[in-house]
Amino acid sequence: MVKVAIFDYGAGNIFSLKSSLEKNEAEVDVITNLEKIKNYSGLLLPGVGNFDPAITSLHTSKIQFQDLVKNQIPVLGICLGMEMFFEKSEEGKLGGLGVLEGEVILLPNKFKIPHMGWNDLQIKKPSVLLEGVKEGSWVYFVHSYRVKPKNEDIIKADSDYGINVPAVIETQTLFGTQFHPEKSSKVGSIMIQNFLRVCKK
Amino acid sequence: MTLTKRVIPCLDVDNGRVVKGMHFKSIKDAGDPVLLAEKYSQEGADELVFLDITASEQQRETIKSLVKKVAQVIDIPFTVGGGVKTLQDARDILLSGADKVAINTGAVKNPEIITKLMEIFGKQCIVIAMDVRRNYEIKENRHIFTSDSKKFWFEVFIYGGKTPTDLDAIEWAKEVERRGAGEILLTSIDMDGTKEGYDVQLIKEIVNSVNIPVIASGGCGKPVHMLDVFLQTNVDAALAASIFHYKTHSVDRVKEYLKENGVPVRL
């Protein structure tokens, strides 16, 4: 059984993510620092909260997090969790984790914000996380910001909300989704399984 | 493609059972909330809403344990509301496994709670539930509308639709958006439980006043009512209770019907 950790910023529902991982036969611990991260095969940064408080809760772990990514421990960042991979966000004043070059910007206001509900995936490139996921699959989004990676090759799928919203990013063992796989019914479960498979390696 | 319209079954929960009333009264037992949640999730519901209508102090623990049970059986988002007054109430619900918390009376009494919650949890977690009724007593500084040549304004009610607030619904909707709400759950007291259709005029006016998603609620008695509200307004989601509880219509059939009639839905 693969053992993974969810980082808890103390600001929202991580219960659904935990249930989803457990349904896919992972052993899950909820952690609030990265001191014992070597005991786990993968880390999840959940997608609930606000940028600055979440970054503050990870602050003392920032160097450990960067090491973890260098050492290729698989990490899945969901929504805010993915946004924190980048250097900065318009949601907050504090710097991000900075493991990816680029920034996080507010969605254009020609449509309603937050972008909330089920939207379909346009798959752009082959991706480990998207193995077995069909083009046009519906996934659940709820966010007000989007990521803008410097290297666009890491965007594996996007979704149309007046503009192309990067929906899946992936580079080596670093994975991110703007939508919530744990809330995206069966399709989301496939992605959770794909992530856990990477953790097992 | 783009964002789909959401179909949301609502479960009014009293003492751990799903109930359904009319005009916020005459309650009738409609089943086990966990079983219904699982069934709706499997049938393709886009989200679920739970409203704890007892919401007395003793009920807090009951609702927390219910939220946990529901979170274990479904893999779609769900909102929980009813009696949320303080930051701690909201935190308890979110940390038990709900994705969003709906606040009604608590927000009218203490609007700062919206901003405080937004700063901690992010705006996506905060749904403002508004119970609205047409008021035909015309006052100054209200948005006045006309229907069947009668003039009225939309008034916000609290305490389960029992207490008028004198608040103009259009102004309140704008204010909750400004304070950081992520979504509005808009219920028409006039139509709730009638099974005669949504208050399309109310929904249209609120949707056009804000730039956050709005859920239409109150009055859905058959699938055509959902179709009407989606075709006639730019509302994002439609909520219904009784049509799903009593096996009259399954969620997937209703969504197929909407799709056949040109509404983008997830199937």
Tab-separated table of C-alpha atoms in Angstrom:
chain	number	residue	atom	x	y	z
A	1	MET	CA	0.000	0.000	0.000
A	2	VAL	CA	1.347	3.405	-0.988
A	3	LYS	CA	1.663	5.982	1.777
A	4	VAL	CA	1.126	9.654	0.964
A	5	ALA	CA	0.720	12.884	2.917
A	6	ILE	CA	-1.705	15.772	2.569
A	7	PHE	CA	-0.391	19.131	3.757
A	8	ASP	CA	-3.035	20.899	5.849
A	9	TYR	CA	-2.914	24.716	5.798
A	10	GLY	CA	-5.691	24.643	8.407
A	11	ALA	CA	-8.130	26.402	6.130
A	12	GLY	CA	-10.636	24.155	4.509
A	13	ASN	CA	-11.970	20.814	3.474
A	14	ILE	CA	-9.247	18.202	3.052
A	15	PHE	CA	-11.569	15.409	4.085
A	16	SER	CA	-12.820	14.765	0.531
A	17	LEU	CA	-9.296	14.514	-0.836
A	18	LYS	CA	-8.376	12.105	1.936
A	19	SER	CA	-11.448	9.943	1.225
A	20	SER	CA	-10.692	9.944	-2.463
A	21	LEU	CA	-7.094	8.765	-1.900
A	22	GLU	CA	-8.231	6.117	0.560
A	23	LYS	CA	-10.856	4.809	-1.853
A	24	ASN	CA	-7.979	4.330	-4.275
A	25	GLU	CA	-6.125	2.270	-1.681
A	26	ALA	CA	-3.591	4.748	-0.397
A	27	GLU	CA	-2.633	5.169	3.228
A	28	VAL	CA	-2.990	8.861	4.016
A	29	ASP	CA	-1.601	11.077	6.765
A	30	VAL	CA	-2.424	14.726	7.226
A	31	ILE	CA	0.684	16.766	8.051
A	32	THR	CA	1.378	20.376	8.997
A	33	ASN	CA	5.125	20.473	8.320
A	34	LEU	CA	7.523	18.580	6.063
A	35	GLU	CA	9.929	17.297	8.723
A	36	LYS	CA	8.994	13.638	8.250
A	37	ILE	CA	8.247	13.809	4.551
A	38	LYS	CA	10.886	11.119	3.836
A	39	ASN	CA	8.416	8.598	5.305
A	40	TYR	CA	6.015	9.188	2.413
A	41	SER	CA	6.001	8.284	-1.287
A	42	GLY	CA	4.125	11.398	-2.340
A	43	LEU	CA	2.761	14.739	-1.193
A	44	LEU	CA	-0.507	16.516	-1.958
A	45	LEU	CA	-1.095	20.242	-1.612
A	46	PRO	CA	-4.870	20.585	-1.386
A	47	GLY	CA	-6.934	23.228	-3.128
A	48	VAL	CA	-8.702	25.123	-0.426
A	49	GLY	CA	-7.824	28.403	1.216
A	50	ASN	CA	-6.378	31.761	0.405
A	51	PHE	CA	-2.856	32.312	-1.031
A	52	ASP	CA	-1.120	34.252	1.755
A	53	PRO	CA	-2.377	32.237	4.764
A	54	ALA	CA	-1.593	28.982	2.909
A	55	ILE	CA	1.936	30.125	1.980
A	56	THR	CA	2.472	31.293	5.572
A	57	SER	CA	1.588	27.824	6.877
A	58	LEU	CA	4.179	26.328	4.488
A	59	HIS	CA	6.748	29.034	5.145
A	60	THR	CA	9.054	27.103	7.455
A	61	SER	CA	8.918	24.186	5.013
A	62	LYS	CA	9.786	26.131	1.861
A	63	ILE	CA	13.395	24.872	1.561
A	64	GLN	CA	12.304	21.303	2.386
A	65	PHE	CA	9.648	21.578	-0.310
A	66	GLN	CA	12.177	22.713	-2.913
A	67	ASP	CA	14.459	19.791	-1.951
A	68	LEU	CA	11.569	17.387	-2.252
A	69	VAL	CA	10.890	18.525	-5.798
A	70	LYS	CA	14.615	18.283	-6.657
A	71	ASN	CA	14.685	14.738	-5.263
A	72	GLN	CA	11.712	13.847	-7.432
A	73	ILE	CA	9.258	12.928	-4.701
A	74	PRO	CA	5.915	13.118	-6.548
A	75	VAL	CA	3.816	16.160	-5.640
A	76	LEU	CA	0.249	16.900	-6.726
A	77	GLY	CA	-0.955	20.453	-6.219
A	78	ILE	CA	-4.688	21.011	-6.581
A	79	CYS	CA	-6.064	24.460	-7.456
A	80	LEU	CA	-4.455	26.777	-4.856
A	81	GLY	CA	-1.944	23.964	-4.223
A	82	MET	CA	-0.773	24.205	-7.851
A	83	GLU	CA	-0.855	28.008	-7.820
A	84	MET	CA	1.631	27.965	-4.940
A	85	PHE	CA	4.246	26.188	-7.127
A	86	PHE	CA	4.846	29.496	-8.936
A	87	GLU	CA	6.797	32.613	-7.999
A	88	LYS	CA	3.933	34.945	-7.137
A	89	SER	CA	0.159	35.392	-7.253
A	90	GLU	CA	-2.137	38.352	-7.682
A	91	GLU	CA	-4.199	36.883	-4.822
A	92	GLY	CA	-1.487	37.629	-2.259
A	93	LYS	CA	1.504	39.735	-1.371
A	94	LEU	CA	3.807	36.895	-0.310
A	95	GLY	CA	6.067	34.991	-2.718
A	96	GLY	CA	5.089	31.489	-3.809
A	97	LEU	CA	7.091	28.263	-3.407
A	98	GLY	CA	8.963	29.151	-6.576
A	99	VAL	CA	9.554	25.632	-7.921
A	100	LEU	CA	8.121	26.680	-11.287
A	101	GLU	CA	8.817	29.892	-13.189
A	102	GLY	CA	5.774	32.018	-13.816
A	103	GLU	CA	2.952	33.732	-12.012
A	104	VAL	CA	-0.689	33.425	-11.033
A	105	ILE	CA	-3.093	36.038	-12.362
A	106	LEU	CA	-6.769	36.930	-11.916
A	107	LEU	CA	-9.202	35.558	-14.504
A	108	PRO	CA	-10.478	38.217	-16.931
A	109	ASN	CA	-13.722	39.720	-15.621
A	110	LYS	CA	-15.715	39.422	-18.841
A	111	PHE	CA	-17.142	36.214	-17.333
A	112	LYS	CA	-18.322	35.491	-13.806
A	113	ILE	CA	-15.646	35.066	-11.152
A	114	PRO	CA	-15.126	32.534	-9.619
A	115	HIS	CA	-15.141	30.144	-12.583
A	116	MET	CA	-17.324	27.632	-10.799
A	117	GLY	CA	-18.727	24.377	-12.136
A	118	TRP	CA	-18.104	21.592	-14.625
A	119	ASN	CA	-16.024	22.410	-17.686
A	120	ASP	CA	-14.400	20.102	-20.210
A	121	LEU	CA	-10.737	19.278	-20.737
A	122	GLN	CA	-8.914	19.977	-23.969
A	123	ILE	CA	-5.937	17.668	-23.881
A	124	LYS	CA	-2.887	19.243	-25.529
A	125	LYS	CA	-0.002	16.890	-24.808
A	126	PRO	CA	0.589	13.359	-23.541
A	127	SER	CA	0.567	13.270	-19.768
A	128	VAL	CA	0.974	10.673	-17.050
A	129	LEU	CA	-1.785	12.237	-14.954
A	130	LEU	CA	-4.211	12.106	-17.897
A	131	GLU	CA	-3.608	8.466	-18.879
A	132	GLY	CA	-7.007	6.913	-19.568
A	133	VAL	CA	-8.772	10.296	-19.456
A	134	LYS	CA	-10.768	11.052	-22.594
A	135	GLU	CA	-10.678	14.354	-24.482
A	136	GLY	CA	-13.667	16.448	-23.429
A	137	SER	CA	-14.022	14.877	-19.974
A	138	TRP	CA	-15.931	16.995	-17.463
A	139	VAL	CA	-14.090	18.175	-14.376
A	140	TYR	CA	-15.093	20.471	-11.523
A	141	PHE	CA	-13.492	23.908	-11.276
A	142	VAL	CA	-13.829	26.541	-8.615
A	143	HIS	CA	-11.213	29.278	-8.834
A	144	SER	CA	-10.668	32.965	-9.500
A	145	TYR	CA	-7.030	32.843	-10.660
A	146	ARG	CA	-5.107	31.033	-13.381
A	147	VAL	CA	-1.490	30.017	-13.714
A	148	LYS	CA	0.803	31.502	-16.334
A	149	PRO	CA	3.901	29.289	-16.558
A	150	LYS	CA	6.938	30.736	-18.296
A	151	ASN	CA	7.447	27.379	-19.990
A	152	GLU	CA	4.147	26.637	-21.742
A	153	ASP	CA	5.228	23.070	-22.547
A	154	ILE	CA	4.281	22.039	-19.017
A	155	ILE	CA	0.597	22.749	-19.770
A	156	LYS	CA	-0.876	19.356	-20.696
A	157	ALA	CA	-4.557	20.301	-20.865
A	158	ASP	CA	-6.639	23.408	-20.718
A	159	SER	CA	-10.253	24.399	-20.468
A	160	ASP	CA	-12.207	27.136	-22.239
A	161	TYR	CA	-13.601	29.947	-20.098
A	162	GLY	CA	-13.486	32.744	-22.620
A	163	ILE	CA	-9.729	32.252	-22.534
A	164	ASN	CA	-7.733	29.032	-22.329
A	165	VAL	CA	-7.348	28.238	-18.648
A	166	PRO	CA	-4.388	25.903	-17.949
A	167	ALA	CA	-6.061	22.894	-16.327
A	168	VAL	CA	-3.266	20.317	-15.972
A	169	ILE	CA	0.443	20.997	-15.606
A	170	GLU	CA	3.108	18.359	-15.380
A	171	THR	CA	6.874	18.282	-15.354
A	172	GLN	CA	8.769	15.201	-14.207
A	173	THR	CA	7.251	14.360	-10.808
A	174	LEU	CA	5.503	17.672	-10.239
A	175	PHE	CA	1.777	17.638	-11.091
A	176	GLY	CA	-0.890	20.286	-10.826
A	177	THR	CA	-4.589	20.581	-11.614
A	178	GLN	CA	-6.622	23.790	-11.588
A	179	PHE	CA	-9.805	21.730	-11.104
A	180	HIS	CA	-10.541	19.396	-8.204
A	181	PRO	CA	-9.999	15.711	-9.134
A	182	GLU	CA	-11.434	14.667	-5.742
A	183	LYS	CA	-14.692	16.416	-6.716
A	184	SER	CA	-14.730	15.361	-10.359
A	185	SER	CA	-16.564	12.073	-10.085
A	186	LYS	CA	-15.098	9.011	-11.864
A	187	VAL	CA	-12.771	10.968	-14.161
A	188	GLY	CA	-11.148	12.598	-11.144
A	189	SER	CA	-10.615	9.215	-9.574
A	190	ILE	CA	-8.644	8.054	-12.650
A	191	MET	CA	-6.247	10.979	-12.156
A	192	ILE	CA	-5.856	10.195	-8.452
A	193	GLN	CA	-5.000	6.614	-9.400
A	194	ASN	CA	-2.475	7.826	-11.978
A	195	PHE	CA	-0.793	10.008	-9.368
A	196	LEU	CA	-0.659	7.159	-6.851
A	197	ARG	CA	0.904	4.935	-9.509
A	198	VAL	CA	3.744	7.450	-9.907
A	199	CYS	CA	4.152	7.473	-6.111
A	200	LYS	CA	4.548	3.680	-6.060
A	201	LYS	CA	7.555	3.772	-8.398
B	1	MET	CA	-17.425	24.005	-25.132
B	2	THR	CA	-17.672	25.986	-22.040
B	3	LEU	CA	-18.979	25.865	-18.525
B	4	THR	CA	-22.127	23.750	-18.131
B	5	LYS	CA	-25.289	24.653	-16.249
B	6	ARG	CA	-25.508	22.841	-12.924
B	7	VAL	CA	-28.426	20.771	-11.638
B	8	ILE	CA	-28.398	20.653	-7.847
B	9	PRO	CA	-30.626	18.451	-5.688
B	10	CYS	CA	-31.272	20.034	-2.299
B	11	LEU	CA	-31.739	18.107	0.920
B	12	ASP	CA	-33.474	19.924	3.758
B	13	VAL	CA	-32.409	18.066	6.869
B	14	ASP	CA	-34.271	18.043	10.167
B	15	ASN	CA	-33.015	15.873	13.022
B	16	GLY	CA	-30.906	13.843	10.611
B	17	ARG	CA	-33.746	13.134	8.137
B	18	VAL	CA	-34.512	14.721	4.784
B	19	VAL	CA	-37.794	16.619	4.869
B	20	LYS	CA	-39.736	18.781	2.485
B	21	GLY	CA	-42.134	21.592	3.256
B	22	MET	CA	-44.192	24.179	1.424
B	23	HIS	CA	-43.800	27.925	1.846
B	24	PHE	CA	-41.188	26.978	4.485
B	25	LYS	CA	-43.866	25.021	6.463
B	26	SER	CA	-45.744	21.664	6.634
B	27	ILE	CA	-42.782	19.340	6.787
B	28	LYS	CA	-42.899	15.815	5.349
B	29	ASP	CA	-40.309	13.013	5.748
B	30	ALA	CA	-38.462	12.197	2.525
B	31	GLY	CA	-35.652	9.856	3.490
B	32	ASP	CA	-32.100	9.230	4.661
B	33	PRO	CA	-29.688	12.031	3.686
B	34	VAL	CA	-26.628	9.826	3.157
B	35	LEU	CA	-28.485	7.345	0.930
B	36	LEU	CA	-30.088	10.136	-1.086
B	37	ALA	CA	-26.738	11.937	-1.464
B	38	GLU	CA	-25.115	8.774	-2.806
B	39	LYS	CA	-27.977	8.123	-5.201
B	40	TYR	CA	-27.990	11.665	-6.599
B	41	SER	CA	-24.223	11.660	-6.954
B	42	GLN	CA	-24.406	8.424	-8.968
B	43	GLU	CA	-27.236	9.773	-11.113
B	44	GLY	CA	-25.054	12.674	-12.230
B	45	ALA	CA	-26.003	15.531	-9.903
B	46	ASP	CA	-23.505	18.353	-10.410
B	47	GLU	CA	-23.492	19.359	-6.750
B	48	LEU	CA	-25.543	18.856	-3.615
B	49	VAL	CA	-26.886	21.322	-1.088
B	50	PHE	CA	-27.771	20.394	2.506
B	51	LEU	CA	-29.766	22.802	4.595
B	52	ASP	CA	-30.043	21.953	8.264
B	53	ILE	CA	-33.419	23.445	9.019
B	54	THR	CA	-33.456	22.595	12.718
B	55	ALA	CA	-30.088	24.207	13.334
B	56	SER	CA	-30.473	24.518	17.094
B	57	GLU	CA	-27.325	24.549	19.203
B	58	GLN	CA	-27.686	20.849	20.078
B	59	GLN	CA	-27.814	20.044	16.371
B	60	ARG	CA	-24.268	21.243	15.592
B	61	GLU	CA	-22.686	17.872	16.401
B	62	THR	CA	-25.384	16.014	14.446
B	63	ILE	CA	-24.728	18.084	11.354
B	64	LYS	CA	-20.942	17.676	11.650
B	65	SER	CA	-21.248	13.904	11.744
B	66	LEU	CA	-23.719	13.966	8.847
B	67	VAL	CA	-21.320	16.090	6.777
B	68	LYS	CA	-18.563	13.544	7.402
B	69	LYS	CA	-20.760	10.626	6.355
B	70	VAL	CA	-21.865	12.385	3.179
B	71	ALA	CA	-18.310	13.406	2.264
B	72	GLN	CA	-17.312	9.730	2.374
B	73	VAL	CA	-19.918	8.542	-0.103
B	74	ILE	CA	-19.912	11.242	-2.787
B	75	ASP	CA	-17.307	12.580	-5.217
B	76	ILE	CA	-18.994	15.830	-6.222
B	77	PRO	CA	-19.009	19.182	-4.409
B	78	PHE	CA	-21.461	19.904	-1.657
B	79	THR	CA	-22.662	22.915	0.290
B	80	VAL	CA	-23.957	22.895	3.842
B	81	GLY	CA	-26.007	25.602	5.482
B	82	GLY	CA	-28.455	26.280	8.244
B	83	GLY	CA	-27.847	28.216	11.431
B	84	VAL	CA	-24.304	29.301	10.566
B	85	LYS	CA	-23.694	32.373	12.716
B	86	THR	CA	-20.032	32.453	13.639
B	87	LEU	CA	-16.645	31.821	12.057
B	88	GLN	CA	-16.416	28.710	14.226
B	89	ASP	CA	-19.729	27.342	12.857
B	90	ALA	CA	-18.447	27.791	9.315
B	91	ARG	CA	-15.049	26.328	10.119
B	92	ASP	CA	-16.653	23.247	11.747
B	93	ILE	CA	-18.685	22.561	8.633
B	94	LEU	CA	-15.812	23.075	6.183
B	95	LEU	CA	-13.370	21.011	8.238
B	96	SER	CA	-15.921	18.183	8.488
B	97	GLY	CA	-15.839	17.783	4.704
B	98	ALA	CA	-18.168	20.330	3.090
B	99	ASP	CA	-16.793	22.325	0.157
B	100	LYS	CA	-18.879	25.394	0.727
B	101	VAL	CA	-20.846	26.851	3.565
B	102	ALA	CA	-24.136	28.686	3.036
B	103	ILE	CA	-24.917	31.600	5.327
B	104	ASN	CA	-28.191	33.459	5.491
B	105	THR	CA	-29.360	35.103	8.729
B	106	GLY	CA	-25.793	35.092	10.076
B	107	ALA	CA	-24.618	37.262	7.182
B	108	VAL	CA	-27.509	39.748	7.412
B	109	LYS	CA	-26.922	40.159	11.158
B	110	ASN	CA	-23.167	40.370	10.840
B	111	PRO	CA	-22.024	41.110	7.263
B	112	GLU	CA	-18.323	41.282	8.285
B	113	ILE	CA	-18.372	37.489	8.620
B	114	ILE	CA	-18.340	37.257	4.804
B	115	THR	CA	-15.008	39.071	4.468
B	116	LYS	CA	-13.498	37.248	7.431
B	117	LEU	CA	-14.401	33.853	5.971
B	118	MET	CA	-13.145	34.881	2.535
B	119	GLU	CA	-9.748	35.864	3.953
B	120	ILE	CA	-9.294	32.482	5.638
B	121	PHE	CA	-10.977	30.007	3.331
B	122	GLY	CA	-11.121	31.795	-0.020
B	123	LYS	CA	-14.266	33.178	-1.637
B	124	GLN	CA	-15.129	29.888	-3.362
B	125	CYS	CA	-16.249	28.478	0.011
B	126	ILE	CA	-18.783	31.164	0.790
B	127	VAL	CA	-22.330	30.907	-0.461
B	128	ILE	CA	-24.782	33.565	0.616
B	129	ALA	CA	-28.289	32.155	0.841
B	130	MET	CA	-30.955	34.791	0.226
B	131	ASP	CA	-34.639	34.132	0.933
B	132	VAL	CA	-36.604	36.727	-0.982
B	133	ARG	CA	-40.266	37.688	-1.150
B	134	ARG	CA	-42.091	40.285	-3.243
B	135	ASN	CA	-43.249	43.231	-1.159
B	136	TYR	CA	-46.116	45.270	-2.623
B	137	GLU	CA	-45.799	48.090	-0.072
B	138	ILE	CA	-43.800	50.572	-2.094
B	139	LYS	CA	-41.010	52.422	-0.288
B	140	GLU	CA	-38.341	54.894	-1.300
B	141	ASN	CA	-34.871	53.794	-2.339
B	142	ARG	CA	-36.023	50.381	-3.453
B	143	HIS	CA	-35.703	48.786	-6.878
B	144	ILE	CA	-39.318	48.759	-8.054
B	145	PHE	CA	-40.608	46.166	-10.530
B	146	THR	CA	-43.955	45.529	-12.153
B	147	SER	CA	-45.779	42.283	-12.845
B	148	ASP	CA	-49.460	41.977	-13.882
B	149	SER	CA	-49.538	45.800	-13.510
B	150	LYS	CA	-48.775	45.521	-9.783
B	151	LYS	CA	-45.714	47.275	-8.410
B	152	PHE	CA	-43.401	45.608	-5.891
B	153	TRP	CA	-39.828	45.320	-4.644
B	154	PHE	CA	-37.802	42.268	-3.600
B	155	GLU	CA	-37.256	42.008	0.146
B	156	VAL	CA	-34.748	39.788	1.975
B	157	PHE	CA	-36.166	37.607	4.760
B	158	ILE	CA	-34.265	35.827	7.544
B	159	TYR	CA	-34.914	33.127	10.162
B	160	GLY	CA	-36.136	30.553	7.657
B	161	GLY	CA	-38.235	33.013	5.683
B	162	LYS	CA	-40.156	34.209	8.728
B	163	THR	CA	-38.684	37.633	9.449
B	164	PRO	CA	-38.601	40.573	7.020
B	165	THR	CA	-35.438	42.693	7.062
B	166	ASP	CA	-36.431	45.727	4.983
B	167	LEU	CA	-33.304	44.974	2.902
B	168	ASP	CA	-33.636	45.363	-0.851
B	169	ALA	CA	-32.515	42.050	-2.416
B	170	ILE	CA	-30.757	43.720	-5.364
B	171	GLU	CA	-28.680	45.921	-3.032
B	172	TRP	CA	-27.954	43.034	-0.663
B	173	ALA	CA	-26.740	40.852	-3.551
B	174	LYS	CA	-24.318	43.586	-4.637
B	175	GLU	CA	-23.136	44.064	-1.088
B	176	VAL	CA	-22.391	40.375	-0.462
B	177	GLU	CA	-20.412	40.256	-3.705
B	178	ARG	CA	-18.419	43.322	-2.650
B	179	ARG	CA	-17.723	41.757	0.737
B	180	GLY	CA	-16.313	38.573	-0.820
B	181	ALA	CA	-19.089	36.027	-1.336
B	182	GLY	CA	-18.338	33.434	-4.019
B	183	GLU	CA	-21.894	32.488	-4.939
B	184	ILE	CA	-25.537	33.340	-4.214
B	185	LEU	CA	-28.214	30.741	-3.480
B	186	LEU	CA	-31.388	32.626	-4.315
B	187	THR	CA	-34.694	31.258	-3.027
B	188	SER	CA	-38.084	32.746	-3.811
B	189	ILE	CA	-40.328	32.417	-0.754
B	190	ASP	CA	-43.344	33.168	-2.967
B	191	MET	CA	-42.649	30.179	-5.194
B	192	ASP	CA	-41.015	27.746	-2.731
B	193	GLY	CA	-43.004	24.524	-2.440
B	194	THR	CA	-45.644	25.591	-4.982
B	195	LYS	CA	-44.241	23.397	-7.802
B	196	GLU	CA	-45.300	26.161	-10.204
B	197	GLY	CA	-41.862	27.207	-11.419
B	198	TYR	CA	-39.050	29.532	-10.387
B	199	ASP	CA	-39.509	33.278	-9.916
B	200	VAL	CA	-37.819	34.034	-13.239
B	201	GLN	CA	-38.096	37.786	-12.781
B	202	LEU	CA	-36.333	37.723	-9.414
B	203	ILE	CA	-33.595	35.465	-10.720
B	204	LYS	CA	-33.018	37.559	-13.818
B	205	GLU	CA	-32.715	40.780	-11.794
B	206	ILE	CA	-30.230	39.341	-9.287
B	207	VAL	CA	-28.146	37.593	-11.972
B	208	ASN	CA	-27.878	40.870	-13.877
B	209	SER	CA	-26.800	42.772	-10.755
B	210	VAL	CA	-23.754	40.697	-9.803
B	211	ASN	CA	-20.744	39.020	-11.425
B	212	ILE	CA	-20.663	35.914	-9.190
B	213	PRO	CA	-22.544	32.662	-9.894
B	214	VAL	CA	-26.197	32.431	-8.835
B	215	ILE	CA	-28.234	29.294	-8.021
B	216	ALA	CA	-31.984	29.533	-8.677
B	217	SER	CA	-34.193	27.980	-6.009
B	218	GLY	CA	-37.837	27.705	-5.056
B	219	GLY	CA	-40.748	26.458	-7.122
B	220	CYS	CA	-39.366	23.688	-9.336
B	221	GLY	CA	-42.142	21.136	-9.842
B	222	LYS	CA	-41.171	19.618	-13.182
B	223	PRO	CA	-38.231	19.580	-15.608
B	224	VAL	CA	-39.713	22.288	-17.828
B	225	HIS	CA	-39.341	24.752	-14.939
B	226	MET	CA	-35.592	24.184	-14.983
B	227	LEU	CA	-35.536	24.599	-18.726
B	228	ASP	CA	-37.436	27.888	-18.433
B	229	VAL	CA	-35.079	29.368	-15.866
B	230	PHE	CA	-32.008	28.383	-17.901
B	231	LEU	CA	-33.422	29.692	-21.178
B	232	GLN	CA	-34.835	32.929	-19.782
B	233	THR	CA	-32.018	33.974	-17.451
B	234	ASN	CA	-28.241	33.729	-17.307
B	235	VAL	CA	-28.418	31.781	-14.035
B	236	ASP	CA	-25.616	29.254	-13.429
B	237	ALA	CA	-27.423	26.509	-11.572
B	238	ALA	CA	-30.907	25.353	-10.665
B	239	LEU	CA	-31.746	23.736	-7.367
B	240	ALA	CA	-34.685	21.448	-6.732
B	241	ALA	CA	-35.789	19.135	-3.975
B	242	SER	CA	-39.145	17.410	-4.177
B	243	ILE	CA	-39.017	16.460	-7.864
B	244	PHE	CA	-35.988	14.303	-7.099
B	245	HIS	CA	-36.943	12.973	-3.648
B	246	TYR	CA	-40.205	11.355	-4.633
B	247	LYS	CA	-38.733	9.491	-7.629
B	248	THR	CA	-40.874	11.537	-10.001
B	249	HIS	CA	-37.785	12.420	-12.022
B	250	SER	CA	-34.224	11.141	-11.853
B	251	VAL	CA	-31.344	13.612	-12.092
B	252	ASP	CA	-29.955	12.022	-15.256
B	253	ARG	CA	-33.321	12.116	-17.053
B	254	VAL	CA	-33.774	15.786	-16.198
B	255	LYS	CA	-30.284	16.575	-17.514
B	256	GLU	CA	-30.921	14.637	-20.741
B	257	TYR	CA	-34.099	16.642	-21.214
B	258	LEU	CA	-32.218	19.916	-20.677
B	259	LYS	CA	-29.567	18.867	-23.184
B	260	GLU	CA	-32.167	17.904	-25.801
B	261	ASN	CA	-33.529	21.421	-25.433
B	262	GLY	CA	-30.234	23.175	-25.925
B	263	VAL	CA	-28.960	23.712	-22.371
B	264	PRO	CA	-25.267	22.746	-21.952
B	265	VAL	CA	-25.065	20.134	-19.181
B	266	ARG	CA	-22.580	17.468	-18.075
B	267	LEU	CA	-23.768	13.989	-19.086
